XYZ file of C-alpha atoms in Angstrom:
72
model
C -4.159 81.302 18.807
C -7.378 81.405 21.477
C -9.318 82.914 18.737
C -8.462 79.275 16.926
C -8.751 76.947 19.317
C -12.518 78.600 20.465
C -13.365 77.969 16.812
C -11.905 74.141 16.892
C -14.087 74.130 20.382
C -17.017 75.590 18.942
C -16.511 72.959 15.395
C -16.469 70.268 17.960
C -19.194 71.048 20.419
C -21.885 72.282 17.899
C -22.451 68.594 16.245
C -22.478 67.141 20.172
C -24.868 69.671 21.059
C -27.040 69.379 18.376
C -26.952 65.174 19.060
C -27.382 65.177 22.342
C -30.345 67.637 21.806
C -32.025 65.335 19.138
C -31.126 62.174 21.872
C -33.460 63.985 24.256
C -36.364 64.852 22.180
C -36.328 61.178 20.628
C -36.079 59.688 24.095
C -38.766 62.019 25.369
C -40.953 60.871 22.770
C -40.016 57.713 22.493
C -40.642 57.199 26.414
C -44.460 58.714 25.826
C -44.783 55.895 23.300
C -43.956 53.176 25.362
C -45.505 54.669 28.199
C -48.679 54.816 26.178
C -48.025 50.715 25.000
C -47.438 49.742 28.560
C -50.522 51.283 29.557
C -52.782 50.589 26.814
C -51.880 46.893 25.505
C -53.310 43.785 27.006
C -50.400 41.431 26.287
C -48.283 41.506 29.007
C -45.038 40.427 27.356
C -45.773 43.888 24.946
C -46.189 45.661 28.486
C -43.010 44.240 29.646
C -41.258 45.390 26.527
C -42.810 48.529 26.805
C -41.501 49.249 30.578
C -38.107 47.841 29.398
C -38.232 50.471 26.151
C -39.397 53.423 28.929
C -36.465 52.583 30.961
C -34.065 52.246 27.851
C -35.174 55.722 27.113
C -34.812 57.216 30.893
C -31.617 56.541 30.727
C -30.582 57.707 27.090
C -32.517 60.984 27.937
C -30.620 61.490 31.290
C -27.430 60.654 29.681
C -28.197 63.484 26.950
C -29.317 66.616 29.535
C -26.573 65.357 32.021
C -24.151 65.934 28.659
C -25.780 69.259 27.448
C -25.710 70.106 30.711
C -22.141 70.035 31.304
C -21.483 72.076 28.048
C -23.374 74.574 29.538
C-alpha cells in the first residue's frame, strides 16, 4: 500500500513541479522584459505598466520557488 500511495504522490507532484518550474522561468523572463520596457520606453504610462508587470512577475516567481521549494 506505501508503494501505491508514493506513486499517487509522485502522479500528483510531477505535473505541480513541472508548473511551478515553467511559472518561474516565464516570470523570470517575463520580469527581464518589463524591466527592459521600464527602462527603455519614454512614455511614462508604458513605464508604469512596465514596473506594475515586474512586480506582477516578482510575485508569481516567488510564489513558484517558495512552492518547489517546499516539495523539496
Amino acid at each position: 500500500m506505501e508503494t501505491l500511495g508514493t506513486i499517487i504522490l509522485w502522479i500528483v507532484l510531477i505535473p505541480v513541479i513541472i508548473g511551478a518550474g515553467l511559472y518561474l522561468i516565464r516570470s523570470v523572463f517575463a520580469g527581464i522584459l518589463c524591466a527592459v520596457v521600464a527602462v527603455s520606453d519614454d512614455e511614462p504610462s508604458n513605464r508604469l505598466g512596465a514596473v506594475g508587470g515586474l512586480i506582477v512577475c516578482a510575485i508569481i516567481g516567488i510564489c513558484a520557488f517558495a512552492l518547489l521549494k517546499a516539495i523539496f
